[in-house]
mmCIF file of C-alpha atoms in Angstrom:
data_model
loop_
_atom_site.group_PDB
_atom_site.id
_atom_site.type_symbol
_atom_site.label_atom_id
_atom_site.label_comp_id
_atom_site.label_asym_id
_atom_site.label_seq_id
_atom_site.Cartn_x
_atom_site.Cartn_y
_atom_site.Cartn_z
ATOM 1 C CA MET A 1 0.000 0.000 0.000
ATOM 2 C CA ARG A 2 2.179 2.817 -1.326
ATOM 3 C CA ASN A 3 -0.643 5.318 -1.808
ATOM 4 C CA LYS A 4 -0.215 8.031 0.830
ATOM 5 C CA PRO A 5 -3.860 9.238 0.633
ATOM 6 C CA THR A 6 -4.959 5.653 1.342
ATOM 7 C CA ILE A 7 -2.727 5.505 4.418
ATOM 8 C CA ILE A 8 -4.067 8.858 5.617
ATOM 9 C CA ILE A 9 -7.674 7.679 5.151
ATOM 10 C CA ALA A 10 -6.900 4.449 7.029
ATOM 11 C CA LEU A 11 -5.308 6.456 9.849
ATOM 12 C CA PHE A 12 -8.439 8.624 9.994
ATOM 13 C CA ALA A 13 -10.557 5.496 10.470
ATOM 14 C CA CYS A 14 -8.208 4.443 13.285
ATOM 15 C CA LEU A 15 -8.506 7.932 14.780
ATOM 16 C CA LEU A 16 -12.289 7.472 14.862
ATOM 17 C CA TRP A 17 -11.891 4.093 16.572
ATOM 18 C CA GLY A 18 -9.377 5.612 18.982
ATOM 19 C CA SER A 19 -11.875 8.316 19.933
ATOM 20 C CA ALA A 20 -14.181 5.548 21.138
ATOM 21 C CA PHE A 21 -11.963 5.012 24.227
ATOM 22 C CA PRO A 22 -12.561 8.433 25.870
ATOM 23 C CA THR A 23 -16.108 8.571 24.474
ATOM 24 C CA LEU A 24 -17.142 5.252 26.012
ATOM 25 C CA LYS A 25 -15.321 5.979 29.283
ATOM 26 C CA THR A 26 -17.168 9.288 29.594
ATOM 27 C CA MET A 27 -20.454 7.681 28.581
ATOM 28 C CA TYR A 28 -20.036 4.905 31.168
ATOM 29 C CA ASN A 29 -19.487 7.527 33.889
ATOM 30 C CA LEU A 30 -22.459 9.664 32.858
ATOM 31 C CA MET A 31 -24.762 6.638 32.570
ATOM 32 C CA GLU A 32 -23.405 5.084 35.793
ATOM 33 C CA VAL A 33 -22.439 1.837 34.066
ATOM 34 C CA GLY A 34 -20.626 -0.427 36.503
ATOM 35 C CA SER A 35 -18.719 -3.687 36.076
ATOM 36 C CA ASP A 36 -21.705 -5.651 34.719
ATOM 37 C CA TYR A 37 -20.597 -6.845 31.272
ATOM 38 C CA GLY A 38 -24.231 -7.586 30.359
ATOM 39 C CA ILE A 39 -25.165 -3.902 30.466
ATOM 40 C CA LYS A 40 -22.020 -3.108 28.472
ATOM 41 C CA MET A 41 -23.073 -5.608 25.809
ATOM 42 C CA LEU A 42 -26.527 -4.022 25.762
ATOM 43 C CA LEU A 43 -25.006 -0.578 25.309
ATOM 44 C CA ALA A 44 -22.648 -1.889 22.615
ATOM 45 C CA GLY A 45 -25.576 -3.566 20.863
ATOM 46 C CA ILE A 46 -27.581 -0.340 20.830
ATOM 47 C CA ARG A 47 -24.534 1.548 19.553
ATOM 48 C CA PHE A 48 -23.822 -0.884 16.706
ATOM 49 C CA ALA A 49 -27.468 -1.305 15.719
ATOM 50 C CA MET A 50 -27.753 2.492 15.491
ATOM 51 C CA ALA A 51 -24.519 2.620 13.463
ATOM 52 C CA GLY A 52 -25.895 0.062 11.025
ATOM 53 C CA ALA A 53 -29.134 1.996 10.668
ATOM 54 C CA PHE A 54 -27.191 5.219 9.981
ATOM 55 C CA ILE A 55 -25.173 3.491 7.247
ATOM 56 C CA LEU A 56 -28.245 2.057 5.546
ATOM 57 C CA ILE A 57 -30.010 5.431 5.657
ATOM 58 C CA TYR A 58 -26.923 7.028 4.106
ATOM 59 C CA TYR A 59 -26.864 4.330 1.413
ATOM 60 C CA SER A 60 -30.526 4.982 0.566
ATOM 61 C CA ILE A 61 -29.959 8.741 0.270
ATOM 62 C CA ARG A 62 -26.609 8.492 -1.536
ATOM 63 C CA PHE A 63 -27.647 5.931 -4.153
ATOM 64 C CA ARG A 64 -31.377 6.676 -4.176
ATOM 65 C CA LYS A 65 -32.439 3.063 -3.796
ATOM 66 C CA ALA A 66 -33.511 0.687 -1.064
ATOM 67 C CA PRO A 67 -30.621 -0.955 0.836
ATOM 68 C CA ILE A 68 -31.622 -4.480 -0.140
ATOM 69 C CA LEU A 69 -29.249 -7.370 -0.781
ATOM 70 C CA LYS A 70 -29.726 -9.187 -4.083
ATOM 71 C CA THR A 71 -29.875 -12.849 -3.097
ATOM 72 C CA THR A 72 -30.688 -15.140 -0.181
ATOM 73 C CA LYS A 73 -27.041 -16.201 -0.239
ATOM 74 C CA ASN A 74 -25.983 -12.563 0.283
ATOM 75 C CA TRP A 75 -28.290 -12.281 3.296
ATOM 76 C CA GLN A 76 -26.791 -15.471 4.754
ATOM 77 C CA GLN A 77 -23.235 -14.197 4.170
ATOM 78 C CA VAL A 78 -23.954 -10.856 5.806
ATOM 79 C CA ALA A 79 -25.634 -12.563 8.776
ATOM 80 C CA ILE A 80 -22.560 -14.764 9.276
ATOM 81 C CA LEU A 81 -20.291 -11.726 9.087
ATOM 82 C CA GLY A 82 -22.462 -9.857 11.604
ATOM 83 C CA LEU A 83 -22.171 -12.739 14.061
ATOM 84 C CA LEU A 84 -18.400 -13.027 13.542
ATOM 85 C CA GLN A 85 -17.338 -9.379 13.509
ATOM 86 C CA THR A 86 -19.877 -7.743 15.786
ATOM 87 C CA SER A 87 -21.734 -10.261 17.964
ATOM 88 C CA PHE A 88 -19.105 -12.867 18.833
ATOM 89 C CA MET A 89 -16.037 -10.626 18.658
ATOM 90 C CA TYR A 90 -17.418 -7.970 20.998
ATOM 91 C CA ALA A 91 -19.206 -10.432 23.296
ATOM 92 C CA PHE A 92 -15.948 -12.310 23.942
ATOM 93 C CA TYR A 93 -14.116 -8.984 24.257
ATOM 94 C CA TYR A 94 -16.458 -7.539 26.878
ATOM 95 C CA ILE A 95 -16.538 -10.742 28.925
ATOM 96 C CA GLY A 96 -12.763 -11.172 28.661
ATOM 97 C CA ILE A 97 -11.912 -7.590 29.579
ATOM 98 C CA TYR A 98 -14.040 -7.959 32.722
ATOM 99 C CA SER A 99 -11.726 -10.761 33.919
ATOM 100 C CA THR A 100 -8.313 -9.253 33.178
ATOM 101 C CA THR A 101 -6.369 -6.030 33.648
ATOM 102 C CA GLY A 102 -6.727 -3.052 31.348
ATOM 103 C CA VAL A 103 -3.091 -3.173 30.287
ATOM 104 C CA LYS A 104 -3.274 -6.811 29.209
ATOM 105 C CA ALA A 105 -6.529 -6.102 27.393
ATOM 106 C CA SER A 106 -4.834 -3.243 25.541
ATOM 107 C CA ILE A 107 -1.956 -5.497 24.470
ATOM 108 C CA LEU A 108 -3.971 -8.622 23.668
ATOM 109 C CA SER A 109 -6.423 -6.590 21.576
ATOM 110 C CA GLN A 110 -3.576 -6.283 19.045
ATOM 111 C CA ALA A 111 -3.342 -10.079 18.606
ATOM 112 C CA SER A 112 -5.516 -9.949 15.483
ATOM 113 C CA ILE A 113 -2.924 -7.723 13.781
ATOM 114 C CA PHE A 114 -0.288 -10.430 14.063
ATOM 115 C CA LEU A 115 -2.724 -13.100 12.888
ATOM 116 C CA VAL A 116 -3.808 -11.085 9.849
ATOM 117 C CA VAL A 117 -0.234 -10.244 8.801
ATOM 118 C CA ILE A 118 1.007 -13.815 9.233
ATOM 119 C CA LEU A 119 -2.002 -15.597 7.704
ATOM 120 C CA SER A 120 -2.135 -13.186 4.747
ATOM 121 C CA HIS A 121 1.231 -14.640 3.698
ATOM 122 C CA PHE A 122 -0.456 -18.014 3.192
ATOM 123 C CA VAL A 123 -3.907 -16.877 2.051
ATOM 124 C CA TYR A 124 -3.040 -14.268 -0.611
ATOM 125 C CA HIS A 125 -0.375 -14.751 -3.293
ATOM 126 C CA ASP A 126 0.192 -10.967 -3.514
ATOM 127 C CA ASP A 127 0.406 -10.313 0.234
ATOM 128 C CA LYS A 128 3.596 -12.113 1.223
ATOM 129 C CA MET A 129 5.706 -11.449 4.288
ATOM 130 C CA HIS A 130 8.804 -9.319 3.681
ATOM 131 C CA LEU A 131 11.546 -7.867 5.841
ATOM 132 C CA GLY A 132 9.943 -4.434 6.199
ATOM 133 C CA LYS A 133 6.634 -5.979 7.221
ATOM 134 C CA ALA A 134 8.290 -8.205 9.828
ATOM 135 C CA LEU A 135 10.270 -5.273 11.246
ATOM 136 C CA GLY A 136 7.203 -3.037 11.173
ATOM 137 C CA LEU A 137 5.214 -5.638 13.091
ATOM 138 C CA CYS A 138 7.852 -5.799 15.836
ATOM 139 C CA VAL A 139 8.366 -2.031 16.026
ATOM 140 C CA GLY A 140 4.606 -1.330 16.040
ATOM 141 C CA PHE A 141 3.975 -3.797 18.849
ATOM 142 C CA LEU A 142 6.892 -2.328 20.794
ATOM 143 C CA GLY A 143 5.106 1.020 20.491
ATOM 144 C CA ILE A 144 2.025 -0.479 22.181
ATOM 145 C CA LEU A 145 4.210 -1.794 25.009
ATOM 146 C CA ILE A 146 5.805 1.641 25.443
ATOM 147 C CA VAL A 147 2.394 3.372 25.600
ATOM 148 C CA ASN A 148 1.478 0.983 28.415
ATOM 149 C CA PHE A 149 4.876 1.168 30.142
ATOM 150 C CA ASN A 150 3.624 2.723 33.386
ATOM 151 C CA ASN A 151 0.875 0.141 33.694
ATOM 152 C CA LEU A 152 3.231 -2.679 32.713
ATOM 153 C CA SER A 153 5.629 -1.740 35.498
ATOM 154 C CA SER A 154 2.881 -1.827 38.108
ATOM 155 C CA ALA A 155 0.563 -4.536 36.758
ATOM 156 C CA SER A 156 0.400 -7.650 38.903
ATOM 157 C CA GLY A 157 0.204 -11.069 37.346
ATOM 158 C CA LEU A 158 1.245 -9.718 33.948
ATOM 159 C CA PHE A 159 2.107 -13.168 32.627
ATOM 160 C CA SER A 160 -0.768 -15.011 34.275
ATOM 161 C CA PHE A 161 -3.419 -16.569 32.053
ATOM 162 C CA SER A 162 -7.063 -17.514 32.481
ATOM 163 C CA TRP A 163 -9.518 -18.692 29.829
ATOM 164 C CA MET A 164 -12.248 -16.363 31.108
ATOM 165 C CA GLY A 165 -9.911 -13.366 30.792
ATOM 166 C CA GLU A 166 -6.939 -13.526 28.458
ATOM 167 C CA GLY A 167 -8.318 -16.608 26.706
ATOM 168 C CA LEU A 168 -11.543 -14.899 25.654
ATOM 169 C CA LEU A 169 -9.622 -11.817 24.478
ATOM 170 C CA LEU A 170 -7.504 -14.034 22.232
ATOM 171 C CA ILE A 171 -10.648 -15.736 20.910
ATOM 172 C CA SER A 172 -12.049 -12.270 20.199
ATOM 173 C CA GLY A 173 -8.887 -11.561 18.187
ATOM 174 C CA ILE A 174 -9.376 -14.772 16.218
ATOM 175 C CA PHE A 175 -12.920 -13.725 15.302
ATOM 176 C CA SER A 176 -11.575 -10.325 14.235
ATOM 177 C CA THR A 177 -8.995 -12.023 11.999
ATOM 178 C CA ILE A 178 -11.521 -14.360 10.385
ATOM 179 C CA SER A 179 -13.814 -11.384 9.792
ATOM 180 C CA THR A 180 -11.050 -9.453 8.015
ATOM 181 C CA PHE A 181 -10.531 -12.230 5.471
ATOM 182 C CA TYR A 182 -14.283 -12.810 5.100
ATOM 183 C CA VAL A 183 -14.943 -9.108 4.487
ATOM 184 C CA LYS A 184 -12.276 -9.023 1.780
ATOM 185 C CA LYS A 185 -13.965 -11.974 0.086
ATOM 186 C CA LEU A 186 -17.517 -10.632 0.340
ATOM 187 C CA ALA A 187 -16.595 -7.083 -0.711
ATOM 188 C CA LYS A 188 -15.976 -8.393 -4.230
ATOM 189 C CA GLY A 189 -19.659 -9.232 -4.662
ATOM 190 C CA ILE A 190 -21.511 -6.943 -2.231
ATOM 191 C CA PRO A 191 -21.109 -3.127 -2.106
ATOM 192 C CA PRO A 192 -18.948 -2.413 0.999
ATOM 193 C CA ILE A 193 -21.332 0.217 2.389
ATOM 194 C CA LEU A 194 -24.295 -2.127 2.103
ATOM 195 C CA LEU A 195 -22.277 -5.031 3.484
ATOM 196 C CA ASN A 196 -21.155 -3.034 6.497
ATOM 197 C CA GLY A 197 -24.559 -1.525 7.201
ATOM 198 C CA TRP A 198 -26.373 -4.842 7.389
ATOM 199 C CA GLN A 199 -23.679 -6.806 9.215
ATOM 200 C CA ILE A 200 -23.299 -4.212 11.949
ATOM 201 C CA LEU A 201 -27.073 -3.815 12.304
ATOM 202 C CA LEU A 202 -27.672 -7.560 12.536
ATOM 203 C CA GLY A 203 -24.651 -8.183 14.764
ATOM 204 C CA GLY A 204 -25.567 -5.273 17.015
ATOM 205 C CA SER A 205 -29.121 -6.574 17.361
ATOM 206 C CA VAL A 206 -27.815 -9.954 18.553
ATOM 207 C CA LEU A 207 -25.540 -8.200 21.066
ATOM 208 C CA MET A 208 -28.477 -6.109 22.241
ATOM 209 C CA GLY A 209 -30.556 -9.241 22.795
ATOM 210 C CA ALA A 210 -27.720 -10.905 24.742
ATOM 211 C CA GLY A 211 -27.386 -7.769 26.853
ATOM 212 C CA VAL A 212 -31.091 -7.712 27.671
ATOM 213 C CA LEU A 213 -30.912 -11.341 28.821
ATOM 214 C CA THR A 214 -27.767 -10.969 30.963
ATOM 215 C CA ALA A 215 -27.728 -7.368 32.220
ATOM 216 C CA LYS A 216 -28.159 -6.896 35.961
ATOM 217 C CA GLU A 217 -28.203 -3.104 35.767
ATOM 218 C CA THR A 218 -30.307 -0.590 33.836
ATOM 219 C CA LEU A 219 -29.172 2.147 31.468
ATOM 220 C CA ASN A 220 -29.449 5.678 32.816
ATOM 221 C CA PHE A 221 -30.015 8.394 30.192
ATOM 222 C CA SER A 222 -30.809 11.158 32.700
ATOM 223 C CA HIS A 223 -27.613 13.134 31.982
ATOM 224 C CA PRO A 224 -28.144 15.511 29.011
ATOM 225 C CA LEU A 225 -24.882 14.402 27.347
ATOM 226 C CA ALA A 226 -25.559 10.662 27.584
ATOM 227 C CA LEU A 227 -27.671 10.363 24.425
ATOM 228 C CA PRO A 228 -25.489 12.693 22.286
ATOM 229 C CA LEU A 229 -22.413 10.650 23.226
ATOM 230 C CA LEU A 230 -24.217 7.432 22.327
ATOM 231 C CA ILE A 231 -25.172 8.895 18.944
ATOM 232 C CA TYR A 232 -21.580 10.046 18.370
ATOM 233 C CA SER A 233 -20.238 6.588 19.268
ATOM 234 C CA ALA A 234 -22.634 5.092 16.713
ATOM 235 C CA LEU A 235 -21.556 7.609 14.062
ATOM 236 C CA LEU A 236 -17.847 6.972 14.637
ATOM 237 C CA SER A 237 -18.422 3.215 14.322
ATOM 238 C CA SER A 238 -20.417 3.612 11.129
ATOM 239 C CA GLY A 239 -17.757 5.884 9.622
ATOM 240 C CA ALA A 240 -14.716 3.853 10.672
ATOM 241 C CA PHE A 241 -16.102 0.471 9.647
ATOM 242 C CA THR A 242 -17.371 1.763 6.301
ATOM 243 C CA ILE A 243 -13.989 3.321 5.472
ATOM 244 C CA TRP A 244 -12.233 0.091 6.457
ATOM 245 C CA TYR A 245 -14.523 -2.086 4.327
ATOM 246 C CA ILE A 246 -13.936 0.113 1.289
ATOM 247 C CA LEU A 247 -10.163 0.036 1.846
ATOM 248 C CA LEU A 248 -10.144 -3.753 2.287
ATOM 249 C CA GLN A 249 -11.747 -4.079 -1.130
ATOM 250 C CA ASN A 250 -8.672 -2.700 -2.904
ATOM 251 C CA ASN A 251 -5.713 -3.063 -0.513
ATOM 252 C CA LYS A 252 -3.670 -5.785 1.126
ATOM 253 C CA ALA A 253 -5.155 -7.033 4.383
ATOM 254 C CA SER A 254 -1.790 -7.264 6.179
ATOM 255 C CA GLU A 255 -0.715 -3.695 5.364
ATOM 256 C CA LEU A 256 -4.063 -2.319 6.513
ATOM 257 C CA ALA A 257 -3.870 -4.418 9.674
ATOM 258 C CA MET A 258 -0.517 -2.824 10.557
ATOM 259 C CA ILE A 259 -2.141 0.610 10.640
ATOM 260 C CA ARG A 260 -4.465 -0.629 13.399
ATOM 261 C CA PHE A 261 -1.509 -0.380 15.791
ATOM 262 C CA SER A 262 -2.330 3.346 15.830
ATOM 263 C CA ILE A 263 -5.759 2.827 17.445
ATOM 264 C CA PRO A 264 -4.633 2.469 21.098
ATOM 265 C CA VAL A 265 -2.121 5.282 20.596
ATOM 266 C CA PHE A 266 -4.847 7.599 19.281
ATOM 267 C CA GLY A 267 -7.009 6.444 22.185
ATOM 268 C CA SER A 268 -4.288 7.319 24.711
ATOM 269 C CA VAL A 269 -3.652 10.746 23.175
ATOM 270 C CA LEU A 270 -7.355 11.636 22.962
ATOM 271 C CA SER A 271 -7.970 10.374 26.496
ATOM 272 C CA ALA A 272 -5.135 12.590 27.743
ATOM 273 C CA VAL A 273 -6.643 15.595 25.951
ATOM 274 C CA LEU A 274 -10.307 15.004 26.757
ATOM 275 C CA LEU A 275 -10.484 13.207 30.104
ATOM 276 C CA PRO A 276 -9.826 14.834 33.514
ATOM 277 C CA GLY A 277 -6.819 13.408 35.292
ATOM 278 C CA GLU A 278 -5.244 12.071 32.095
ATOM 279 C CA SER A 279 -2.099 13.543 30.536
ATOM 280 C CA ILE A 280 0.193 13.030 27.557
ATOM 281 C CA THR A 281 3.320 11.291 28.851
ATOM 282 C CA ILE A 282 6.700 10.720 27.272
ATOM 283 C CA TYR A 283 5.690 7.080 26.867
ATOM 284 C CA ILE A 284 2.660 8.018 24.750
ATOM 285 C CA LEU A 285 4.824 10.223 22.529
ATOM 286 C CA LEU A 286 7.498 7.528 22.179
ATOM 287 C CA GLY A 287 4.827 4.949 21.466
ATOM 288 C CA LEU A 288 3.435 7.163 18.724
ATOM 289 C CA VAL A 289 6.914 7.404 17.165
ATOM 290 C CA PHE A 290 7.354 3.626 17.228
ATOM 291 C CA VAL A 291 3.897 2.892 15.816
ATOM 292 C CA THR A 292 4.426 5.438 13.035
ATOM 293 C CA SER A 293 7.825 3.897 12.276
ATOM 294 C CA GLY A 294 6.268 0.437 12.178
ATOM 295 C CA ILE A 295 3.661 1.563 9.657
ATOM 296 C CA TYR A 296 6.398 3.166 7.528
ATOM 297 C CA LEU A 297 8.581 0.042 7.608
ATOM 298 C CA CYS A 298 5.631 -2.117 6.587
ATOM 299 C CA ASN A 299 4.724 0.103 3.629
ATOM 300 C CA ARG A 300 8.104 1.133 2.249
ATOM 301 C CA PRO A 301 9.463 -0.672 -0.846
ATOM 302 C CA THR A 302 11.710 -3.522 0.231
ATOM 303 C CA SER A 303 12.852 -6.891 -0.963
ATOM 304 C CA ARG A 304 10.635 -9.794 0.058
ATOM 305 C CA LEU A 305 11.862 -12.476 2.376
ATOM 306 C CA LYS A 306 12.378 -15.812 0.713
ATOM 307 C CA THR A 307 9.903 -18.440 1.833
#
């Protein structure tokens, strides 16, 4: 992916995803959401279902036609994608993050990047591993470790493992990886905007149903900023996912995956700017340098490694 505008657009999508960290943290505080992962799944389901609805409304206005898939097979494919990328991935993520530390969740959430880069070597003939990509992968991940340095130095049980915590986060990463390859396949036959709109709406609806069944708390919309923040979180999801689907249609999955290293860095920077008590540290700045360097190494012209 040598096209600089494409990289900038991909980084913008990651910036939108990164803004979800301070947005959701603020929204949880305003709505008094506690540790109950059921209510978090309900809130995530509402957010994604709204995002899907926004995308389909945009599609109808932009193309002046109903957002209907052509065949029964297309509906089945989109339903499978919705379960993989939205329902299962986020359900495992929310349950897993409840049973582990925030720093390990931040690091393990990048597992899908490694899986996509490595598996792309075997899945796509034009997306082979090369020296720059391998170096970029290492440097980018080192950037994530640097961003979390303070937490790493104080986290207890950093190398401990439990299936209900770290295990479920890794499973969430596997679902994310499978979804990336499946999206790239489906985008050849289904318009990316339509594909994204329906999968996120259907997947969000399943999450919402799971949240209703498991939540022990109730959502509190009494604060005047609660609903606007929920709407913004839905809009950022609809925008980021739609951009990513369009980019996956015409770019290598592994090179796009590398750019996702920027998401937690953007999240840290925006949290420091927007949230009380947070600040931009030298570790965040160094992490940003390493992540940027990793993306550059992955995308610069270089000789391929022999396999």
